PDB file of C-alpha atoms in Angstrom:
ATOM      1  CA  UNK S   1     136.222 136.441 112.823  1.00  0.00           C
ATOM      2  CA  UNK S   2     135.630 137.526 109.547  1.00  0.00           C
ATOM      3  CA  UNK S   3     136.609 134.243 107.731  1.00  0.00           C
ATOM      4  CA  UNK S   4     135.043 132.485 110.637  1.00  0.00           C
ATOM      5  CA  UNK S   5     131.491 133.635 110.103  1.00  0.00           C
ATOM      6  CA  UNK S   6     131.536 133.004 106.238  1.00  0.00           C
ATOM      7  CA  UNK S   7     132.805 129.541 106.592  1.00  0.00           C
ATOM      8  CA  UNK S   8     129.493 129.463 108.870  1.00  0.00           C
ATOM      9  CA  UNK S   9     127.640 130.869 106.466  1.00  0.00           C
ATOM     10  CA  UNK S  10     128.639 128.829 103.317  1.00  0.00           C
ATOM     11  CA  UNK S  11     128.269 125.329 105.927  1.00  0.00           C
ATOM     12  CA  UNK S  12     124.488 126.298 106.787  1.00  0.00           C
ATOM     13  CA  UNK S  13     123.745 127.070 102.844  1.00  0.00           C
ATOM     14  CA  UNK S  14     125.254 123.912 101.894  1.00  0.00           C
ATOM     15  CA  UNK S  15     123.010 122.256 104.623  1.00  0.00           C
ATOM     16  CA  UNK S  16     120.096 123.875 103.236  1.00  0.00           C
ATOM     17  CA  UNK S  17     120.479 123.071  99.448  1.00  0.00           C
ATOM     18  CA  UNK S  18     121.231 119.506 100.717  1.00  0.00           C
ATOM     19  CA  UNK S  19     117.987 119.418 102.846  1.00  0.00           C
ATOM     20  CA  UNK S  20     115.739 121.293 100.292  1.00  0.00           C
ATOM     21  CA  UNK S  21     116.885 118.650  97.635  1.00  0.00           C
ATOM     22  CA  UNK S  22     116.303 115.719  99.801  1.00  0.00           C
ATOM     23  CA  UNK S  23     112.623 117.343 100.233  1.00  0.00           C
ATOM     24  CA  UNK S  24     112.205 118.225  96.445  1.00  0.00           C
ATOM     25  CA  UNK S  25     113.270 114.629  95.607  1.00  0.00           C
ATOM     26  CA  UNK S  26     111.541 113.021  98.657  1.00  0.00           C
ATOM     27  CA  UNK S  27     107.756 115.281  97.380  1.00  0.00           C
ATOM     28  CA  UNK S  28     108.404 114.085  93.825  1.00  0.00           C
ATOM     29  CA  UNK S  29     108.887 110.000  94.900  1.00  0.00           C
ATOM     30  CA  UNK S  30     105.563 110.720  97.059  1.00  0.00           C
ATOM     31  CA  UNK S  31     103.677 112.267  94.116  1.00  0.00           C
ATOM     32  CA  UNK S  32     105.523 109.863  91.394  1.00  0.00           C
ATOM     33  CA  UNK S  33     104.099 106.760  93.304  1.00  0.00           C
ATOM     34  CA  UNK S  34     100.747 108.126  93.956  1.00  0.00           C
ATOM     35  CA  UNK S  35      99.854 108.791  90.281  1.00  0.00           C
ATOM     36  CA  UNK S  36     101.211 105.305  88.977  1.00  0.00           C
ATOM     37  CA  UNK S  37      99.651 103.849  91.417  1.00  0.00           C
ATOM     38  CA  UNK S  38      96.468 106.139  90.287  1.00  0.00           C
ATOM     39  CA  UNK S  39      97.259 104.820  86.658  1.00  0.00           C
ATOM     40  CA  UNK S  40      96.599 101.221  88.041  1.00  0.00           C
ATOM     41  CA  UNK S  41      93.296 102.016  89.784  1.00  0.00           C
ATOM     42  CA  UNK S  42      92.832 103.726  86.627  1.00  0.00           C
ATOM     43  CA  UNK S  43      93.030 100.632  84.605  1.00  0.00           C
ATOM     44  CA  UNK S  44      91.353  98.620  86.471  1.00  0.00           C
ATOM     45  CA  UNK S  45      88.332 100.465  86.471  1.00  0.00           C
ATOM     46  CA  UNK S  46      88.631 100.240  82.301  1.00  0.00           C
ATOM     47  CA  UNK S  47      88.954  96.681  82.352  1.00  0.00           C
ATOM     48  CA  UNK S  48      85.868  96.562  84.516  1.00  0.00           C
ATOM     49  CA  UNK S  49      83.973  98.361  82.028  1.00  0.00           C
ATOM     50  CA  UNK S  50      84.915  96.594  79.146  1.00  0.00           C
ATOM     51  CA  UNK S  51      84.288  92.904  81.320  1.00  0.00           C
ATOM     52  CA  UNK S  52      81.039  94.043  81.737  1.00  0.00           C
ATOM     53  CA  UNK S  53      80.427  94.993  78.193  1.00  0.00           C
ATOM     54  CA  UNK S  54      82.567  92.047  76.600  1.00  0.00           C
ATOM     55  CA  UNK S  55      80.472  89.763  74.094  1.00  0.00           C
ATOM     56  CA  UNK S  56      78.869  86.129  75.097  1.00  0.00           C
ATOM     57  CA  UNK S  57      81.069  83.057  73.667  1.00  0.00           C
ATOM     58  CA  UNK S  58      78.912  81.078  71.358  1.00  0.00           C
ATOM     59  CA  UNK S  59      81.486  78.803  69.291  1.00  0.00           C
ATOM     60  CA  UNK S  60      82.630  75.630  70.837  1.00  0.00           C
ATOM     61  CA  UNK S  61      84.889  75.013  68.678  1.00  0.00           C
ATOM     62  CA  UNK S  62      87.235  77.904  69.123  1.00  0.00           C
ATOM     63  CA  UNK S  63      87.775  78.660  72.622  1.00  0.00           C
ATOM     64  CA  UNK S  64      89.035  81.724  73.302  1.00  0.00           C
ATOM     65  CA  UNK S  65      92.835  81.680  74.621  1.00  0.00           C
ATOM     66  CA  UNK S  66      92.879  81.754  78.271  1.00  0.00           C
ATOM     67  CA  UNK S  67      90.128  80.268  78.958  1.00  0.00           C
ATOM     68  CA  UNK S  68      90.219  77.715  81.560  1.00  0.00           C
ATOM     69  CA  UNK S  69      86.740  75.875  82.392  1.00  0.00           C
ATOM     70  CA  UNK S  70      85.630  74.360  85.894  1.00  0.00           C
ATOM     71  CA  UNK S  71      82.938  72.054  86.500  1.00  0.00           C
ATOM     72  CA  UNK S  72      80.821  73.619  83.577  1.00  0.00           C
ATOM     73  CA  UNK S  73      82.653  70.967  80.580  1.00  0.00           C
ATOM     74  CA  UNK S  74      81.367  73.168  77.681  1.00  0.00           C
ATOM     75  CA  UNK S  75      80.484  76.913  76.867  1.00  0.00           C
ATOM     76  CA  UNK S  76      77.176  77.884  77.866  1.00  0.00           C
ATOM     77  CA  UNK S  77      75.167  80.922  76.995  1.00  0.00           C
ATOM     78  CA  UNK S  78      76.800  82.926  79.875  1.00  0.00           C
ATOM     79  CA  UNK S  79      80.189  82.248  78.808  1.00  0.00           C
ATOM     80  CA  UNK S  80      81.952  85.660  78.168  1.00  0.00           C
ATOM     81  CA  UNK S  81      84.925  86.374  75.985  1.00  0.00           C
ATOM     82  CA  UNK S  82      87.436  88.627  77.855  1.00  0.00           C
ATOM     83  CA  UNK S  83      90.564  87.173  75.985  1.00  0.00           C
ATOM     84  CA  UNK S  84      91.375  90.376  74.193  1.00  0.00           C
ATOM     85  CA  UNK S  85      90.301  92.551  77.385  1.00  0.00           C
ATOM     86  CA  UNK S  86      92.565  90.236  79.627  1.00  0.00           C
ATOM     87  CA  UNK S  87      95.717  90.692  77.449  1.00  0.00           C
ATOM     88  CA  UNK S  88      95.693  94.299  76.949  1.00  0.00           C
ATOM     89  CA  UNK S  89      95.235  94.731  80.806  1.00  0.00           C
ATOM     90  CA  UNK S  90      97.774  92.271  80.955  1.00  0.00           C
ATOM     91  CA  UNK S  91      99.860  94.892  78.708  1.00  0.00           C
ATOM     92  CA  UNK S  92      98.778  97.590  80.357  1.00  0.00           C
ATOM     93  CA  UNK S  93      99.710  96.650  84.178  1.00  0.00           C
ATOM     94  CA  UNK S  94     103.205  95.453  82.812  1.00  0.00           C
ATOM     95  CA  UNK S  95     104.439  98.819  81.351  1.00  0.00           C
ATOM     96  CA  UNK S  96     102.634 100.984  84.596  1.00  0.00           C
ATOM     97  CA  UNK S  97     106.319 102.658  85.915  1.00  0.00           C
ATOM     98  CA  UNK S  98     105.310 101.478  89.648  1.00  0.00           C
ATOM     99  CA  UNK S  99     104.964  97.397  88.050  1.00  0.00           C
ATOM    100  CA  UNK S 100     106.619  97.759  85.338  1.00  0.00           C
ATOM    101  CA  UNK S 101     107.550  93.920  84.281  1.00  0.00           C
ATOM    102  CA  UNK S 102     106.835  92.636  87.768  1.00  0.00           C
ATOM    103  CA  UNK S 103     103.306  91.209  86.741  1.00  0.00           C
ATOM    104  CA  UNK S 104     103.565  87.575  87.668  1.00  0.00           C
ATOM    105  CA  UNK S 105     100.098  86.153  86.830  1.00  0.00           C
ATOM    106  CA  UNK S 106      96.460  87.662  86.126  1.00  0.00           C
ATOM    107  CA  UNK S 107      93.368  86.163  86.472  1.00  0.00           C
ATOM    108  CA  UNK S 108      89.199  86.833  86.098  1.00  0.00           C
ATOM    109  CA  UNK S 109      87.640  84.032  87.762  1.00  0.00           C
ATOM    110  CA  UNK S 110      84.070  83.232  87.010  1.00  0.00           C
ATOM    111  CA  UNK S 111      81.902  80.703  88.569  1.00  0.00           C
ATOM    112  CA  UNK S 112      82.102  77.971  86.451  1.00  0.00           C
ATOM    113  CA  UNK S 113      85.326  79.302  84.567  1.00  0.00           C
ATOM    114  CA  UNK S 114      88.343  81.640  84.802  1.00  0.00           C
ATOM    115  CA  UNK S 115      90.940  83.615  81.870  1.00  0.00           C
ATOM    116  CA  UNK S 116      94.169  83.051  82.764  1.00  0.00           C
ATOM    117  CA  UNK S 117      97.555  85.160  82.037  1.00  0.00           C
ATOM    118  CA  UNK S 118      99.912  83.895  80.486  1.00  0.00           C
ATOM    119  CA  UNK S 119      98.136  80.597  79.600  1.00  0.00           C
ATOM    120  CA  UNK S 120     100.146  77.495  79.846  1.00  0.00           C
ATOM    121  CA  UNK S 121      98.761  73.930  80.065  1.00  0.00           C
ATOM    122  CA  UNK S 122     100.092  73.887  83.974  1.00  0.00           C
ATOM    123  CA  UNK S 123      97.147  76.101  84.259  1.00  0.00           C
ATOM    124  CA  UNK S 124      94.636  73.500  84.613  1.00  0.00           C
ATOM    125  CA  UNK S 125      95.805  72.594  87.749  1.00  0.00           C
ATOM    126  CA  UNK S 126      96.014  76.172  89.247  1.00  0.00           C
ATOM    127  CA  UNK S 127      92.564  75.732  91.338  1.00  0.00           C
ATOM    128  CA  UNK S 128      93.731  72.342  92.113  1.00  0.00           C
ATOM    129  CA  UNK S 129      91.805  69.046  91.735  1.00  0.00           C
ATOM    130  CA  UNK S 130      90.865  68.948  95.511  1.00  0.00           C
ATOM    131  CA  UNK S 131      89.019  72.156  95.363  1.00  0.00           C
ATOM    132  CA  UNK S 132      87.258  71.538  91.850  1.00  0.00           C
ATOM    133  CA  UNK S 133      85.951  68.741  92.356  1.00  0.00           C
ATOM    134  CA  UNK S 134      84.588  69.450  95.962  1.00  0.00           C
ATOM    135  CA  UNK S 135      83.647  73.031  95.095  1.00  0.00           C
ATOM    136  CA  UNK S 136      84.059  75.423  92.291  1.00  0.00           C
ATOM    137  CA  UNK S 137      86.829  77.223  93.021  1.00  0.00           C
ATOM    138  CA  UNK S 138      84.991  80.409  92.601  1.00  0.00           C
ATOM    139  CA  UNK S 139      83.055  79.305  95.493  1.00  0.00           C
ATOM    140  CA  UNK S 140      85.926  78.652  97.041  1.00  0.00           C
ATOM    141  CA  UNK S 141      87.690  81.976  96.899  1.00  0.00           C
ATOM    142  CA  UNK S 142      84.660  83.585  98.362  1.00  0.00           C
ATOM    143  CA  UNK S 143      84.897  81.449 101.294  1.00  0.00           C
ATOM    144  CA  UNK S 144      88.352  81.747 101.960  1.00  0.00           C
ATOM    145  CA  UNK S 145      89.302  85.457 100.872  1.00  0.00           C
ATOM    146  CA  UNK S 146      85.523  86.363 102.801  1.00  0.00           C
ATOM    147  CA  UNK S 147      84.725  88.086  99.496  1.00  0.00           C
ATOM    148  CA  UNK S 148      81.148  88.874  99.860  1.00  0.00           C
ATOM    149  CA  UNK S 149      78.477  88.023  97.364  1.00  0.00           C
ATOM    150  CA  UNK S 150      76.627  91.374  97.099  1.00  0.00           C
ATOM    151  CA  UNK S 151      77.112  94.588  98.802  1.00  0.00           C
ATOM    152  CA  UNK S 152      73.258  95.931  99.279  1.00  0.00           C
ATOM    153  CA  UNK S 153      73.323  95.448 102.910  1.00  0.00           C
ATOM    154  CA  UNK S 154      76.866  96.501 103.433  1.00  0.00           C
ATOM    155  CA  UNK S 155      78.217  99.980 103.451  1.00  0.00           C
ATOM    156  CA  UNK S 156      81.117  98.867 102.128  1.00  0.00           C
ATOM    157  CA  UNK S 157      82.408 100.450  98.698  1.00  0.00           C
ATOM    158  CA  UNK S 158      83.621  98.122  95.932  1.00  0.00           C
ATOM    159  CA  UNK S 159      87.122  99.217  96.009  1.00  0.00           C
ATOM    160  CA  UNK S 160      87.421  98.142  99.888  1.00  0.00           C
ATOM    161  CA  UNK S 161      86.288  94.840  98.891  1.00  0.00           C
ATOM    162  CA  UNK S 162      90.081  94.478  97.891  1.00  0.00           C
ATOM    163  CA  UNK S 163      92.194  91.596  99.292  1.00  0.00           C
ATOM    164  CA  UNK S 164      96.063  92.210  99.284  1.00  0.00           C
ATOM    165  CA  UNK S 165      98.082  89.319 100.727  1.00  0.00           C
ATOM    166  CA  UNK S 166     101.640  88.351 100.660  1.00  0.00           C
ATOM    167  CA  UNK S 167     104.292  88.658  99.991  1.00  0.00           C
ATOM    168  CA  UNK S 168     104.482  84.698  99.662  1.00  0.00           C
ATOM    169  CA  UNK S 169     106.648  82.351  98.618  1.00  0.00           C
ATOM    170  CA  UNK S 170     106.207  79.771  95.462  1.00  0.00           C
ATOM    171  CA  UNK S 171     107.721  79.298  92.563  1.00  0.00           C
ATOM    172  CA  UNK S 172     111.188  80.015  93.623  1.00  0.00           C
ATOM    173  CA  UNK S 173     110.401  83.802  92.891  1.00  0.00           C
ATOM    174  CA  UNK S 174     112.851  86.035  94.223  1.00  0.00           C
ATOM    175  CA  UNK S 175     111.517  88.351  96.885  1.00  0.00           C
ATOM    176  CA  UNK S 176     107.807  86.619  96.895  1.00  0.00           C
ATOM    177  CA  UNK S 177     104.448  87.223  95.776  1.00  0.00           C
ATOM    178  CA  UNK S 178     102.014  89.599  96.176  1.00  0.00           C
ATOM    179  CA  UNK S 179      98.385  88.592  95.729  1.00  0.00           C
ATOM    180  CA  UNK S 180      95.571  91.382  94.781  1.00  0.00           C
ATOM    181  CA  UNK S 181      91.986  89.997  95.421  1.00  0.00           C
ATOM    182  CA  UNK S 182      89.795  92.654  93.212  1.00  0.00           C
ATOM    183  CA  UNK S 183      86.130  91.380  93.604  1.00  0.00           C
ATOM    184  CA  UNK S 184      84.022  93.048  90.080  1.00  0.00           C
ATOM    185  CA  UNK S 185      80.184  93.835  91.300  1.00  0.00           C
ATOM    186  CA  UNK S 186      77.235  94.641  88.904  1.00  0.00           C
ATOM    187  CA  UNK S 187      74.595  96.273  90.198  1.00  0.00           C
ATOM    188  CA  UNK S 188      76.356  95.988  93.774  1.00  0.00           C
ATOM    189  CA  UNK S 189      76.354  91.908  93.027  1.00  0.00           C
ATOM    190  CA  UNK S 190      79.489  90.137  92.224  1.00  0.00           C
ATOM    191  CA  UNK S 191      80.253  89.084  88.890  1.00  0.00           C
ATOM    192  CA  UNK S 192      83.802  87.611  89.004  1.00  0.00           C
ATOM    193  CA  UNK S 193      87.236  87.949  90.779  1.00  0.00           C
ATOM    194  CA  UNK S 194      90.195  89.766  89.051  1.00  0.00           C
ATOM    195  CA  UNK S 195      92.955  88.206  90.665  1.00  0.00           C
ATOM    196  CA  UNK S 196      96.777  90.025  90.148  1.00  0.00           C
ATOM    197  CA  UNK S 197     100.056  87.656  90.906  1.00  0.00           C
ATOM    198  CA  UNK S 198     102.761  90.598  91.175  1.00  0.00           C
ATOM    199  CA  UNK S 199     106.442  89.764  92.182  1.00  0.00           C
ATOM    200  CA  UNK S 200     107.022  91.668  95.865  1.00  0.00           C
ATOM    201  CA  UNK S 201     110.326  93.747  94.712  1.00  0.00           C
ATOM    202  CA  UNK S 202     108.343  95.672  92.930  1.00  0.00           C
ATOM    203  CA  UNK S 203     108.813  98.840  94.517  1.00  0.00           C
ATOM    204  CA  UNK S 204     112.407  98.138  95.221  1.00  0.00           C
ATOM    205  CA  UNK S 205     113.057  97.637  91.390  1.00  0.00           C
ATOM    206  CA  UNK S 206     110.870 101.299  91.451  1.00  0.00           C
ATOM    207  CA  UNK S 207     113.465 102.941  93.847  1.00  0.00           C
ATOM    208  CA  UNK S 208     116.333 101.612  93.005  1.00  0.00           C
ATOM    209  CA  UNK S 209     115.078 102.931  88.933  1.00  0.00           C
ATOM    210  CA  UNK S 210     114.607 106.642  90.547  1.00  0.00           C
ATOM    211  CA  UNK S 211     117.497 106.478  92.851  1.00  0.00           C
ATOM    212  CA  UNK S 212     119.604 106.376  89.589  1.00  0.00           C
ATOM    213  CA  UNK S 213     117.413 108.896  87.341  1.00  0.00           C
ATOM    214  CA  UNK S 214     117.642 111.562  90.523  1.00  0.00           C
ATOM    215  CA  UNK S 215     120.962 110.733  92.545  1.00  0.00           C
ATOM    216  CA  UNK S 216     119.005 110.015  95.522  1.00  0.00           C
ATOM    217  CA  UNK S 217     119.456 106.774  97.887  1.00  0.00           C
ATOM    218  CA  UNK S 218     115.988 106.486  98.754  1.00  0.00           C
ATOM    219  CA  UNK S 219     114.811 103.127 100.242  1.00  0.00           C
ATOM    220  CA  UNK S 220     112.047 101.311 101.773  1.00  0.00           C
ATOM    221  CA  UNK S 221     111.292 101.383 106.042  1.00  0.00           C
ATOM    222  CA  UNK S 222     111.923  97.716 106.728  1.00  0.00           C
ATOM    223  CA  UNK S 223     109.002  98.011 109.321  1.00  0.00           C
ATOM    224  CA  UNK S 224     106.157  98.780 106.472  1.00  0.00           C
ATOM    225  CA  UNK S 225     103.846  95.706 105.283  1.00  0.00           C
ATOM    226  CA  UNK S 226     104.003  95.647 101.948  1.00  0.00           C
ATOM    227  CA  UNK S 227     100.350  94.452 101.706  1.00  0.00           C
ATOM    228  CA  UNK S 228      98.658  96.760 103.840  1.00  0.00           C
ATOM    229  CA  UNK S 229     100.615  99.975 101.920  1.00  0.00           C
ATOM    230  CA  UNK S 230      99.942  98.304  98.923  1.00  0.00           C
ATOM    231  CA  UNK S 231      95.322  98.562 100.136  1.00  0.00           C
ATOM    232  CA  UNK S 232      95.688 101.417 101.776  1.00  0.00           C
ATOM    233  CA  UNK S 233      97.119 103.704  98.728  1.00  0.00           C
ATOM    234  CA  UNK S 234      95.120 101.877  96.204  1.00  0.00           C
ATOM    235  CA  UNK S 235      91.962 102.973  98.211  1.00  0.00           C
ATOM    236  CA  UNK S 236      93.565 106.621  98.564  1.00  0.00           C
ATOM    237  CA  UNK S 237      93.732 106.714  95.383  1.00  0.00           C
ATOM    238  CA  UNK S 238      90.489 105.861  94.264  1.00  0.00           C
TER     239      UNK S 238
END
């Protein structure tokens, strides 16, 4: 009876440190995914800032890399220069722990002109000719994603202006693409559209990373939507 009842004992402990790591493990993925995903919201909101604040293109001559122009065929005096501002958020996305390498494409589109990252001369045909030449594609992104063009008679905030779609398929990417819509307002009026490209496994490649730095075998519910999770914690977050 004796040996009986500290066999019982020693099973019920071992259930208990098993359960209470699970726990432990399971509060620190919860809390490890909140703050990167904090650090993004984070970044964003720097970028923003430093848009805003960028300096006006005046040379011709030396377009700034990235820049991709619409309808508008050369720089006028509204013309901003965000190269430097796009590639370190570029940078800075790419090395987040919850991303981390998955960034696919980003992209501040303008009215008459967009920075694109990275910049290849298949870029020019990213709006596509259909759209440009029947309507900017700025325009045309406002239309479509139902972006709205100024928030004084809305009670919206500007982070639930968001758009998260996908994940989609192109470009034979593994898994897919998810798209972040990320609408920038001055003075509750919008400026431009940061667009994020991000490859869909992103958060498995983030599991399957902490699985094997904590011995866990954590995984995602196959019944989630990536997209919505994806709004929902960045406007948490905020």
């Amino acid at each position: 009876m004796i040996k009986f009842s500290r066999l019982f004992v020693m099973i019920v402990i071992s259930f208990f440190i098993a359960f209470n790591f699970t726990e432990t493990k399971k509060d620190k993925l919860e809390n490890e995914v909140e703050q990167y995903f904090r650090y993004l919201t984070d970044t964003i909101y720097r970028y923003q800032i430093n848009v805003f604040n960028s300096k006006i293109v005046t040379d011709e001559y030396n377009k700034p890399k990235g820049l991709l122009y619409f309808n508008t065929p050369t720089i006028d005096e509204k013309t901003k220069n965000i190269s430097v501002n796009i590639d370190n958020f570029f940078r800075l996305i790419n090395e987040n722990k919850i991303i981390q390498g998955n960034v696919w494409k980003v992209a501040n589109i303008y009215p008459n002109y967009m920075y694109i990252k990275p910049y290849s001369d298949k870029c020019k045909n990213r709006p596509g000719d259909k759209i440009v030449n029947c309507k900017q594609y700025f325009d045309y992104l406002l239309k479509k994603e139902k972006i709205k063009r100024n928030l004084e008679q809305s009670n919206l905030t500007v982070y639930e202006t968001m758009k998260v779609y996908g994940p989609y398929y192109k470009d034979k990417i593994k898994g897919g693409i998810i798209t972040v819509y990320y609408p920038l307002y001055f003075d509750r009026k919008i400026d431009s559209i940061l667009l994020l490209d991000i490859k869909a496994d992103f958060l498995k490649d983030f599991l399957h990373d902490f699985n094997g730095e904590n011995f866990t075998n954590f995984s995602l519910d196959k019944k989630i939507k990536l997209n919505e999770f994806i709004f929902h914690i960045l406007i948490c977050d905020i």
